[in-house]
Amino acid sequence: MQVHLVLALVALLWGLNPPVMKIGLLHIPPMPYNAVRLFAALAVAWLILRRLCIWIPLRQEDKKSVLISSLGFFFFQLFFTFGLQLTTAGNSSLILGCLPVSVALISHFHRLEAINPDIIKGIAISLFGVVLMVAGTGKEVSLAGNHIQGALLLLAAQMCYGYYTVFSRPLSATYSVYQITTYILLISSGLFALVSLPSILVVDWQAVPWPGWASLLYSGIFPLCLANCLWIWGTAKAGSATASLYNNVAPVFAVGAGYLFLGETFGWLQFFGAMIILTGLYVAKRQSAKSTPASGTDSA
């Protein structure tokens, strides 16, 4: 039960992130915004690691997993930033809702985790719930013009996040989740800084008001740093495929936050979509309860 509460907290942090990011993006362009929030996440992860954990030297056999996880996280940030600007919000929600499918396929292809029938059922039910939520918001779904380019970038983004999710999981058997997160953020933020440096330099940072800075700090510290620490721990405990279903719970919180704080709509179709997503999670969770993964640490 504890792992599912933790993963629900991750979904909450991720769900609250889009409305918070909207505030920051009113004042800061997307590329510099993402770069600075990555720096904030890295700084916090490093401080936590220095104070709370023992640094374990990276073993030779784990370098491949660290590299794949870090590149997956970096390319997710890059493709997501550009893809989101080229396509509709409806396309984005549907494509990112396919993360559990990507995680299941990656796990099966690399023979890292067995995918059981209950998990497959849970993924299918959850995806249907995402479709209903998108339909309920009235967001456009289109593959015309630039939308198909954006959709392909987002498809690549969620595949990259799937690789990050799957390959970071086995590392938690040896290293603290804070150390894993620090490694991943160090590599990905360094790479992101290189590609976003020109756009960072042209921003008048002194002119950014406090809501913009507050948005950056929240998004960097909580959804990027804390949530990803908990995410790695949760995937180790519940399994990558089951944990990835909580990715589809995040839009439920996002829609609720938008309704409460931004005056966005929340209708019956969205409500039924949310209930179906939770039903899919319950179906997959039954399998998780039957067999607990052997790998993973006891605490985050």
PDB file of C-alpha atoms in Angstrom:
ATOM      1  CA  MET A   1       0.000   0.000   0.000  1.00  0.00           C
ATOM      2  CA  GLN A   2       2.848   2.407   0.851  1.00  0.00           C
ATOM      3  CA  VAL A   3       4.318   2.283  -2.662  1.00  0.00           C
ATOM      4  CA  HIS A   4       0.960   3.121  -4.244  1.00  0.00           C
ATOM      5  CA  LEU A   5       0.497   6.099  -1.934  1.00  0.00           C
ATOM      6  CA  VAL A   6       3.970   7.314  -2.901  1.00  0.00           C
ATOM      7  CA  LEU A   7       3.221   6.898  -6.615  1.00  0.00           C
ATOM      8  CA  ALA A   8      -0.092   8.730  -6.115  1.00  0.00           C
ATOM      9  CA  LEU A   9       1.907  11.597  -4.569  1.00  0.00           C
ATOM     10  CA  VAL A  10       4.159  11.574  -7.655  1.00  0.00           C
ATOM     11  CA  ALA A  11       1.068  11.786  -9.877  1.00  0.00           C
ATOM     12  CA  LEU A  12      -0.207  14.699  -7.769  1.00  0.00           C
ATOM     13  CA  LEU A  13       3.098  16.594  -8.085  1.00  0.00           C
ATOM     14  CA  TRP A  14       3.182  15.985 -11.834  1.00  0.00           C
ATOM     15  CA  GLY A  15      -0.491  16.863 -12.185  1.00  0.00           C
ATOM     16  CA  LEU A  16      -0.042  20.222 -10.445  1.00  0.00           C
ATOM     17  CA  ASN A  17       2.986  20.994 -12.605  1.00  0.00           C
ATOM     18  CA  PRO A  18       1.271  22.036 -15.899  1.00  0.00           C
ATOM     19  CA  PRO A  19      -0.773  24.893 -14.377  1.00  0.00           C
ATOM     20  CA  VAL A  20       2.312  26.071 -12.460  1.00  0.00           C
ATOM     21  CA  MET A  21       4.450  25.902 -15.612  1.00  0.00           C
ATOM     22  CA  LYS A  22       1.849  27.931 -17.523  1.00  0.00           C
ATOM     23  CA  ILE A  23       2.491  30.787 -15.096  1.00  0.00           C
ATOM     24  CA  GLY A  24       6.264  30.626 -15.563  1.00  0.00           C
ATOM     25  CA  LEU A  25       6.031  30.326 -19.354  1.00  0.00           C
ATOM     26  CA  LEU A  26       4.160  33.618 -19.459  1.00  0.00           C
ATOM     27  CA  HIS A  27       7.450  35.284 -18.494  1.00  0.00           C
ATOM     28  CA  ILE A  28      10.192  32.883 -19.722  1.00  0.00           C
ATOM     29  CA  PRO A  29      10.542  31.084 -23.099  1.00  0.00           C
ATOM     30  CA  PRO A  30      10.267  27.245 -22.983  1.00  0.00           C
ATOM     31  CA  MET A  31      13.933  26.307 -23.575  1.00  0.00           C
ATOM     32  CA  PRO A  32      15.462  28.617 -20.906  1.00  0.00           C
ATOM     33  CA  TYR A  33      12.622  27.737 -18.552  1.00  0.00           C
ATOM     34  CA  ASN A  34      13.330  23.998 -18.804  1.00  0.00           C
ATOM     35  CA  ALA A  35      17.089  24.516 -18.527  1.00  0.00           C
ATOM     36  CA  VAL A  36      16.864  26.563 -15.315  1.00  0.00           C
ATOM     37  CA  ARG A  37      14.363  24.223 -13.658  1.00  0.00           C
ATOM     38  CA  LEU A  38      16.748  21.333 -14.426  1.00  0.00           C
ATOM     39  CA  PHE A  39      19.555  23.294 -12.714  1.00  0.00           C
ATOM     40  CA  ALA A  40      17.303  23.864  -9.694  1.00  0.00           C
ATOM     41  CA  ALA A  41      16.450  20.158  -9.535  1.00  0.00           C
ATOM     42  CA  LEU A  42      20.138  19.186  -9.764  1.00  0.00           C
ATOM     43  CA  ALA A  43      21.116  21.607  -6.987  1.00  0.00           C
ATOM     44  CA  VAL A  44      18.475  20.218  -4.615  1.00  0.00           C
ATOM     45  CA  ALA A  45      19.290  16.578  -5.475  1.00  0.00           C
ATOM     46  CA  TRP A  46      22.989  17.226  -4.799  1.00  0.00           C
ATOM     47  CA  LEU A  47      22.271  18.888  -1.430  1.00  0.00           C
ATOM     48  CA  ILE A  48      20.014  16.004  -0.361  1.00  0.00           C
ATOM     49  CA  LEU A  49      22.596  13.450  -1.450  1.00  0.00           C
ATOM     50  CA  ARG A  50      25.416  15.165   0.454  1.00  0.00           C
ATOM     51  CA  ARG A  51      23.383  15.407   3.668  1.00  0.00           C
ATOM     52  CA  LEU A  52      21.290  12.233   3.741  1.00  0.00           C
ATOM     53  CA  CYS A  53      23.080   9.558   1.731  1.00  0.00           C
ATOM     54  CA  ILE A  54      26.373   7.773   1.296  1.00  0.00           C
ATOM     55  CA  TRP A  55      27.856   8.099  -2.186  1.00  0.00           C
ATOM     56  CA  ILE A  56      28.638   4.661  -3.618  1.00  0.00           C
ATOM     57  CA  PRO A  57      31.202   4.552  -6.471  1.00  0.00           C
ATOM     58  CA  LEU A  58      29.537   3.646  -9.756  1.00  0.00           C
ATOM     59  CA  ARG A  59      30.220   0.057 -10.761  1.00  0.00           C
ATOM     60  CA  GLN A  60      31.378  -0.658 -14.311  1.00  0.00           C
ATOM     61  CA  GLU A  61      28.372  -2.882 -15.030  1.00  0.00           C
ATOM     62  CA  ASP A  62      25.952  -0.092 -14.050  1.00  0.00           C
ATOM     63  CA  LYS A  63      27.374   2.604 -16.327  1.00  0.00           C
ATOM     64  CA  LYS A  64      25.247   1.456 -19.275  1.00  0.00           C
ATOM     65  CA  SER A  65      22.013   1.764 -17.257  1.00  0.00           C
ATOM     66  CA  VAL A  66      22.995   5.213 -15.961  1.00  0.00           C
ATOM     67  CA  LEU A  67      23.825   6.411 -19.476  1.00  0.00           C
ATOM     68  CA  ILE A  68      20.620   5.047 -21.039  1.00  0.00           C
ATOM     69  CA  SER A  69      18.483   6.473 -18.207  1.00  0.00           C
ATOM     70  CA  SER A  70      20.159   9.879 -18.425  1.00  0.00           C
ATOM     71  CA  LEU A  71      19.892  10.096 -22.214  1.00  0.00           C
ATOM     72  CA  GLY A  72      16.261   9.012 -22.009  1.00  0.00           C
ATOM     73  CA  PHE A  73      15.534  11.749 -19.492  1.00  0.00           C
ATOM     74  CA  PHE A  74      17.438  14.368 -21.548  1.00  0.00           C
ATOM     75  CA  PHE A  75      15.779  13.524 -24.867  1.00  0.00           C
ATOM     76  CA  PHE A  76      12.382  13.460 -23.174  1.00  0.00           C
ATOM     77  CA  GLN A  77      12.925  17.053 -22.010  1.00  0.00           C
ATOM     78  CA  LEU A  78      14.165  18.101 -25.457  1.00  0.00           C
ATOM     79  CA  PHE A  79      11.509  16.382 -27.589  1.00  0.00           C
ATOM     80  CA  PHE A  80       8.723  17.337 -25.176  1.00  0.00           C
ATOM     81  CA  THR A  81       9.711  21.028 -25.271  1.00  0.00           C
ATOM     82  CA  PHE A  82       9.645  21.215 -29.071  1.00  0.00           C
ATOM     83  CA  GLY A  83       6.801  18.752 -29.634  1.00  0.00           C
ATOM     84  CA  LEU A  84       4.423  20.559 -27.315  1.00  0.00           C
ATOM     85  CA  GLN A  85       4.819  23.761 -29.341  1.00  0.00           C
ATOM     86  CA  LEU A  86       4.010  22.039 -32.659  1.00  0.00           C
ATOM     87  CA  THR A  87       0.886  20.079 -31.828  1.00  0.00           C
ATOM     88  CA  THR A  88      -2.392  20.294 -29.942  1.00  0.00           C
ATOM     89  CA  ALA A  89      -2.987  19.698 -26.232  1.00  0.00           C
ATOM     90  CA  GLY A  90      -5.278  16.804 -27.191  1.00  0.00           C
ATOM     91  CA  ASN A  91      -2.515  15.100 -29.167  1.00  0.00           C
ATOM     92  CA  SER A  92      -0.124  15.647 -26.261  1.00  0.00           C
ATOM     93  CA  SER A  93      -2.440  14.061 -23.698  1.00  0.00           C
ATOM     94  CA  LEU A  94      -3.188  11.018 -25.841  1.00  0.00           C
ATOM     95  CA  ILE A  95       0.427  10.368 -26.816  1.00  0.00           C
ATOM     96  CA  LEU A  96       1.854  10.835 -23.312  1.00  0.00           C
ATOM     97  CA  GLY A  97      -0.927   8.561 -22.052  1.00  0.00           C
ATOM     98  CA  CYS A  98       0.735   5.770 -24.039  1.00  0.00           C
ATOM     99  CA  LEU A  99       3.737   5.697 -21.652  1.00  0.00           C
ATOM    100  CA  PRO A 100       2.573   2.441 -19.971  1.00  0.00           C
ATOM    101  CA  VAL A 101       2.508   0.791 -23.407  1.00  0.00           C
ATOM    102  CA  SER A 102       6.066   1.954 -24.136  1.00  0.00           C
ATOM    103  CA  VAL A 103       7.305   0.799 -20.731  1.00  0.00           C
ATOM    104  CA  ALA A 104       5.699  -2.631 -21.202  1.00  0.00           C
ATOM    105  CA  LEU A 105       7.221  -3.029 -24.688  1.00  0.00           C
ATOM    106  CA  ILE A 106      10.687  -1.854 -23.592  1.00  0.00           C
ATOM    107  CA  SER A 107      10.650  -4.135 -20.542  1.00  0.00           C
ATOM    108  CA  HIS A 108       9.572  -7.105 -22.663  1.00  0.00           C
ATOM    109  CA  PHE A 109      12.043  -6.374 -25.490  1.00  0.00           C
ATOM    110  CA  HIS A 110      15.015  -6.106 -23.123  1.00  0.00           C
ATOM    111  CA  ARG A 111      13.715  -8.988 -20.951  1.00  0.00           C
ATOM    112  CA  LEU A 112      13.877  -6.875 -17.808  1.00  0.00           C
ATOM    113  CA  GLU A 113      10.358  -7.464 -16.494  1.00  0.00           C
ATOM    114  CA  ALA A 114       7.553  -9.932 -17.206  1.00  0.00           C
ATOM    115  CA  ILE A 115       4.280  -8.307 -18.300  1.00  0.00           C
ATOM    116  CA  ASN A 116       1.246 -10.103 -16.888  1.00  0.00           C
ATOM    117  CA  PRO A 117      -2.327 -10.201 -18.304  1.00  0.00           C
ATOM    118  CA  ASP A 118      -3.726  -8.023 -15.496  1.00  0.00           C
ATOM    119  CA  ILE A 119      -1.176  -5.319 -16.298  1.00  0.00           C
ATOM    120  CA  ILE A 120      -2.100  -5.439 -19.993  1.00  0.00           C
ATOM    121  CA  LYS A 121      -5.782  -5.103 -19.065  1.00  0.00           C
ATOM    122  CA  GLY A 122      -4.972  -2.213 -16.749  1.00  0.00           C
ATOM    123  CA  ILE A 123      -3.036  -0.413 -19.492  1.00  0.00           C
ATOM    124  CA  ALA A 124      -5.913  -0.820 -21.991  1.00  0.00           C
ATOM    125  CA  ILE A 125      -8.511   0.418 -19.498  1.00  0.00           C
ATOM    126  CA  SER A 126      -6.319   3.351 -18.475  1.00  0.00           C
ATOM    127  CA  LEU A 127      -5.804   4.421 -22.106  1.00  0.00           C
ATOM    128  CA  PHE A 128      -9.566   4.399 -22.661  1.00  0.00           C
ATOM    129  CA  GLY A 129      -9.923   6.673 -19.638  1.00  0.00           C
ATOM    130  CA  VAL A 130      -7.342   9.079 -21.106  1.00  0.00           C
ATOM    131  CA  VAL A 131      -9.323   9.184 -24.379  1.00  0.00           C
ATOM    132  CA  LEU A 132     -12.491  10.093 -22.469  1.00  0.00           C
ATOM    133  CA  MET A 133     -10.705  12.822 -20.516  1.00  0.00           C
ATOM    134  CA  VAL A 134      -9.329  14.369 -23.715  1.00  0.00           C
ATOM    135  CA  ALA A 135     -12.793  14.212 -25.296  1.00  0.00           C
ATOM    136  CA  GLY A 136     -14.283  15.820 -22.184  1.00  0.00           C
ATOM    137  CA  THR A 137     -11.898  18.770 -22.280  1.00  0.00           C
ATOM    138  CA  GLY A 138     -12.764  19.481 -25.906  1.00  0.00           C
ATOM    139  CA  LYS A 139      -9.062  19.599 -26.818  1.00  0.00           C
ATOM    140  CA  GLU A 140      -8.412  19.273 -30.544  1.00  0.00           C
ATOM    141  CA  VAL A 141      -6.840  16.083 -31.868  1.00  0.00           C
ATOM    142  CA  SER A 142      -5.240  16.639 -35.275  1.00  0.00           C
ATOM    143  CA  LEU A 143      -2.488  15.304 -37.528  1.00  0.00           C
ATOM    144  CA  ALA A 144      -2.731  18.099 -40.097  1.00  0.00           C
ATOM    145  CA  GLY A 145       0.198  20.382 -40.936  1.00  0.00           C
ATOM    146  CA  ASN A 146       2.825  20.753 -38.204  1.00  0.00           C
ATOM    147  CA  HIS A 147       0.715  18.700 -35.823  1.00  0.00           C
ATOM    148  CA  ILE A 148       2.093  15.434 -37.186  1.00  0.00           C
ATOM    149  CA  GLN A 149       5.677  16.642 -36.565  1.00  0.00           C
ATOM    150  CA  GLY A 150       4.759  17.591 -33.021  1.00  0.00           C
ATOM    151  CA  ALA A 151       2.994  14.274 -32.499  1.00  0.00           C
ATOM    152  CA  LEU A 152       6.067  12.346 -33.683  1.00  0.00           C
ATOM    153  CA  LEU A 153       8.305  14.360 -31.345  1.00  0.00           C
ATOM    154  CA  LEU A 154       5.989  13.641 -28.415  1.00  0.00           C
ATOM    155  CA  LEU A 155       5.883   9.966 -29.358  1.00  0.00           C
ATOM    156  CA  ALA A 156       9.691   9.948 -29.267  1.00  0.00           C
ATOM    157  CA  ALA A 157       9.571  11.855 -25.956  1.00  0.00           C
ATOM    158  CA  GLN A 158       7.408   9.313 -24.181  1.00  0.00           C
ATOM    159  CA  MET A 159       9.474   6.431 -25.604  1.00  0.00           C
ATOM    160  CA  CYS A 160      12.580   8.116 -24.166  1.00  0.00           C
ATOM    161  CA  TYR A 161      10.852   8.504 -20.810  1.00  0.00           C
ATOM    162  CA  GLY A 162      10.019   4.820 -20.992  1.00  0.00           C
ATOM    163  CA  TYR A 163      13.730   3.987 -21.358  1.00  0.00           C
ATOM    164  CA  TYR A 164      14.537   6.272 -18.423  1.00  0.00           C
ATOM    165  CA  THR A 165      11.876   4.527 -16.314  1.00  0.00           C
ATOM    166  CA  VAL A 166      12.880   0.966 -17.210  1.00  0.00           C
ATOM    167  CA  PHE A 167      16.673   1.333 -16.981  1.00  0.00           C
ATOM    168  CA  SER A 168      16.745   3.431 -13.800  1.00  0.00           C
ATOM    169  CA  ARG A 169      14.794   0.755 -11.923  1.00  0.00           C
ATOM    170  CA  PRO A 170      17.557  -1.894 -11.496  1.00  0.00           C
ATOM    171  CA  LEU A 171      20.001   0.749 -10.235  1.00  0.00           C
ATOM    172  CA  SER A 172      17.973   1.162  -7.039  1.00  0.00           C
ATOM    173  CA  ALA A 173      19.102  -2.286  -5.897  1.00  0.00           C
ATOM    174  CA  THR A 174      22.596  -0.846  -5.310  1.00  0.00           C
ATOM    175  CA  TYR A 175      22.362   2.946  -5.068  1.00  0.00           C
ATOM    176  CA  SER A 176      20.204   5.455  -3.229  1.00  0.00           C
ATOM    177  CA  VAL A 177      17.437   6.948  -5.366  1.00  0.00           C
ATOM    178  CA  TYR A 178      18.968  10.364  -4.586  1.00  0.00           C
ATOM    179  CA  GLN A 179      22.294   9.267  -6.061  1.00  0.00           C
ATOM    180  CA  ILE A 180      20.570   7.846  -9.163  1.00  0.00           C
ATOM    181  CA  THR A 181      18.547  11.032  -9.597  1.00  0.00           C
ATOM    182  CA  THR A 182      21.664  13.171  -9.168  1.00  0.00           C
ATOM    183  CA  TYR A 183      23.527  11.193 -11.835  1.00  0.00           C
ATOM    184  CA  ILE A 184      20.605  11.499 -14.259  1.00  0.00           C
ATOM    185  CA  LEU A 185      20.040  15.204 -13.595  1.00  0.00           C
ATOM    186  CA  LEU A 186      23.767  15.974 -13.844  1.00  0.00           C
ATOM    187  CA  ILE A 187      24.088  14.413 -17.295  1.00  0.00           C
ATOM    188  CA  SER A 188      20.728  15.557 -18.681  1.00  0.00           C
ATOM    189  CA  SER A 189      20.955  19.141 -17.370  1.00  0.00           C
ATOM    190  CA  GLY A 190      24.491  19.455 -18.756  1.00  0.00           C
ATOM    191  CA  LEU A 191      23.357  18.320 -22.201  1.00  0.00           C
ATOM    192  CA  PHE A 192      20.247  20.510 -22.053  1.00  0.00           C
ATOM    193  CA  ALA A 193      22.381  23.520 -21.097  1.00  0.00           C
ATOM    194  CA  LEU A 194      24.479  23.031 -24.247  1.00  0.00           C
ATOM    195  CA  VAL A 195      21.499  23.038 -26.607  1.00  0.00           C
ATOM    196  CA  SER A 196      19.644  25.832 -24.801  1.00  0.00           C
ATOM    197  CA  LEU A 197      22.599  28.147 -24.037  1.00  0.00           C
ATOM    198  CA  PRO A 198      21.850  30.676 -26.829  1.00  0.00           C
ATOM    199  CA  SER A 199      18.252  31.090 -25.648  1.00  0.00           C
ATOM    200  CA  ILE A 200      19.350  31.326 -21.992  1.00  0.00           C
ATOM    201  CA  LEU A 201      21.716  34.204 -22.770  1.00  0.00           C
ATOM    202  CA  VAL A 202      19.089  36.366 -24.497  1.00  0.00           C
ATOM    203  CA  VAL A 203      16.616  36.260 -21.580  1.00  0.00           C
ATOM    204  CA  ASP A 204      16.533  39.369 -19.386  1.00  0.00           C
ATOM    205  CA  TRP A 205      16.501  37.430 -16.102  1.00  0.00           C
ATOM    206  CA  GLN A 206      16.329  40.593 -13.987  1.00  0.00           C
ATOM    207  CA  ALA A 207      13.003  41.432 -15.626  1.00  0.00           C
ATOM    208  CA  VAL A 208      11.418  38.085 -14.682  1.00  0.00           C
ATOM    209  CA  PRO A 209       8.814  38.757 -11.927  1.00  0.00           C
ATOM    210  CA  TRP A 210       8.537  36.673  -8.763  1.00  0.00           C
ATOM    211  CA  PRO A 211       5.705  34.428 -10.100  1.00  0.00           C
ATOM    212  CA  GLY A 212       8.074  33.348 -12.887  1.00  0.00           C
ATOM    213  CA  TRP A 213      10.823  32.494 -10.402  1.00  0.00           C
ATOM    214  CA  ALA A 214       8.348  30.769  -8.061  1.00  0.00           C
ATOM    215  CA  SER A 215       7.136  28.657 -10.987  1.00  0.00           C
ATOM    216  CA  LEU A 216      10.724  27.697 -11.863  1.00  0.00           C
ATOM    217  CA  LEU A 217      11.595  26.720  -8.305  1.00  0.00           C
ATOM    218  CA  TYR A 218       8.416  24.707  -7.718  1.00  0.00           C
ATOM    219  CA  SER A 219       8.734  22.879 -11.034  1.00  0.00           C
ATOM    220  CA  GLY A 220      12.419  22.127 -10.474  1.00  0.00           C
ATOM    221  CA  ILE A 221      12.308  21.112  -6.811  1.00  0.00           C
ATOM    222  CA  PHE A 222       9.070  19.131  -6.602  1.00  0.00           C
ATOM    223  CA  PRO A 223       8.016  17.586  -9.973  1.00  0.00           C
ATOM    224  CA  LEU A 224      11.580  17.213 -11.314  1.00  0.00           C
ATOM    225  CA  CYS A 225      13.688  16.402  -8.235  1.00  0.00           C
ATOM    226  CA  LEU A 226      11.430  14.998  -5.513  1.00  0.00           C
ATOM    227  CA  ALA A 227       8.906  13.305  -7.799  1.00  0.00           C
ATOM    228  CA  ASN A 228      11.607  11.582  -9.863  1.00  0.00           C
ATOM    229  CA  CYS A 229      13.348  10.321  -6.713  1.00  0.00           C
ATOM    230  CA  LEU A 230      10.046   8.817  -5.590  1.00  0.00           C
ATOM    231  CA  TRP A 231       9.329   7.578  -9.121  1.00  0.00           C
ATOM    232  CA  ILE A 232      12.556   5.550  -9.264  1.00  0.00           C
ATOM    233  CA  TRP A 233      11.836   4.084  -5.822  1.00  0.00           C
ATOM    234  CA  GLY A 234       8.244   3.316  -6.819  1.00  0.00           C
ATOM    235  CA  THR A 235       9.207   1.539 -10.038  1.00  0.00           C
ATOM    236  CA  ALA A 236      11.631  -0.632  -8.066  1.00  0.00           C
ATOM    237  CA  LYS A 237       8.866  -1.632  -5.669  1.00  0.00           C
ATOM    238  CA  ALA A 238       5.786  -1.922  -7.901  1.00  0.00           C
ATOM    239  CA  GLY A 239       7.450  -2.738 -11.225  1.00  0.00           C
ATOM    240  CA  SER A 240       7.946  -0.384 -14.163  1.00  0.00           C
ATOM    241  CA  ALA A 241       4.727  -1.285 -15.999  1.00  0.00           C
ATOM    242  CA  THR A 242       2.456  -0.918 -12.961  1.00  0.00           C
ATOM    243  CA  ALA A 243       4.144   2.280 -11.809  1.00  0.00           C
ATOM    244  CA  SER A 244       3.882   3.818 -15.282  1.00  0.00           C
ATOM    245  CA  LEU A 245       0.083   3.695 -15.034  1.00  0.00           C
ATOM    246  CA  TYR A 246       0.319   6.464 -12.426  1.00  0.00           C
ATOM    247  CA  ASN A 247       1.516   8.669 -15.293  1.00  0.00           C
ATOM    248  CA  ASN A 248      -2.104   8.594 -16.489  1.00  0.00           C
ATOM    249  CA  VAL A 249      -3.378   9.630 -13.057  1.00  0.00           C
ATOM    250  CA  ALA A 250      -1.426  12.909 -13.292  1.00  0.00           C
ATOM    251  CA  PRO A 251      -3.876  14.418 -15.860  1.00  0.00           C
ATOM    252  CA  VAL A 252      -6.702  13.803 -13.375  1.00  0.00           C
ATOM    253  CA  PHE A 253      -4.942  16.068 -10.879  1.00  0.00           C
ATOM    254  CA  ALA A 254      -4.030  18.500 -13.678  1.00  0.00           C
ATOM    255  CA  VAL A 255      -7.668  18.856 -14.765  1.00  0.00           C
ATOM    256  CA  GLY A 256      -8.740  19.299 -11.131  1.00  0.00           C
ATOM    257  CA  ALA A 257      -6.092  21.962 -10.544  1.00  0.00           C
ATOM    258  CA  GLY A 258      -7.072  23.738 -13.745  1.00  0.00           C
ATOM    259  CA  TYR A 259     -10.690  23.739 -12.635  1.00  0.00           C
ATOM    260  CA  LEU A 260      -9.913  25.058  -9.134  1.00  0.00           C
ATOM    261  CA  PHE A 261      -7.220  27.623  -9.943  1.00  0.00           C
ATOM    262  CA  LEU A 262      -7.493  28.532 -13.635  1.00  0.00           C
ATOM    263  CA  GLY A 263     -11.251  28.400 -14.165  1.00  0.00           C
ATOM    264  CA  GLU A 264     -11.032  25.555 -16.700  1.00  0.00           C
ATOM    265  CA  THR A 265     -13.975  23.235 -17.347  1.00  0.00           C
ATOM    266  CA  PHE A 266     -14.583  19.904 -15.633  1.00  0.00           C
ATOM    267  CA  GLY A 267     -17.489  17.854 -16.998  1.00  0.00           C
ATOM    268  CA  TRP A 268     -19.064  14.442 -16.589  1.00  0.00           C
ATOM    269  CA  LEU A 269     -17.022  12.933 -19.436  1.00  0.00           C
ATOM    270  CA  GLN A 270     -13.820  13.935 -17.689  1.00  0.00           C
ATOM    271  CA  PHE A 271     -15.155  12.529 -14.429  1.00  0.00           C
ATOM    272  CA  PHE A 272     -15.951   9.164 -16.038  1.00  0.00           C
ATOM    273  CA  GLY A 273     -12.537   9.200 -17.747  1.00  0.00           C
ATOM    274  CA  ALA A 274     -10.868   9.728 -14.366  1.00  0.00           C
ATOM    275  CA  MET A 275     -12.841   6.857 -12.838  1.00  0.00           C
ATOM    276  CA  ILE A 276     -11.853   4.547 -15.709  1.00  0.00           C
ATOM    277  CA  ILE A 277      -8.168   5.492 -15.323  1.00  0.00           C
ATOM    278  CA  LEU A 278      -8.375   4.599 -11.627  1.00  0.00           C
ATOM    279  CA  THR A 279     -10.123   1.324 -12.531  1.00  0.00           C
ATOM    280  CA  GLY A 280      -7.249   0.428 -14.855  1.00  0.00           C
ATOM    281  CA  LEU A 281      -4.827   1.196 -12.054  1.00  0.00           C
ATOM    282  CA  TYR A 282      -6.755  -1.084  -9.694  1.00  0.00           C
ATOM    283  CA  VAL A 283      -6.731  -3.949 -12.209  1.00  0.00           C
ATOM    284  CA  ALA A 284      -2.947  -3.680 -12.666  1.00  0.00           C
ATOM    285  CA  LYS A 285      -2.441  -3.239  -8.923  1.00  0.00           C
ATOM    286  CA  ARG A 286      -4.016  -6.649  -8.252  1.00  0.00           C
ATOM    287  CA  GLN A 287      -1.132  -8.277 -10.113  1.00  0.00           C
ATOM    288  CA  SER A 288       1.393  -6.099  -8.265  1.00  0.00           C
ATOM    289  CA  ALA A 289      -0.056  -7.313  -4.959  1.00  0.00           C
ATOM    290  CA  LYS A 290       0.345 -10.953  -6.010  1.00  0.00           C
ATOM    291  CA  SER A 291       4.069 -10.683  -6.690  1.00  0.00           C
ATOM    292  CA  THR A 292       6.429  -8.046  -5.266  1.00  0.00           C
ATOM    293  CA  PRO A 293       9.582  -7.425  -7.315  1.00  0.00           C
ATOM    294  CA  ALA A 294      12.708  -8.807  -5.743  1.00  0.00           C
ATOM    295  CA  SER A 295      14.887  -5.815  -6.596  1.00  0.00           C
ATOM    296  CA  GLY A 296      14.758  -2.426  -4.959  1.00  0.00           C
ATOM    297  CA  THR A 297      15.666  -0.672  -1.769  1.00  0.00           C
ATOM    298  CA  ASP A 298      13.535  -0.562   1.349  1.00  0.00           C
ATOM    299  CA  SER A 299      13.235   3.170   1.558  1.00  0.00           C
ATOM    300  CA  ALA A 300      13.420   6.225  -0.640  1.00  0.00           C
TER     301      ALA A 300
END
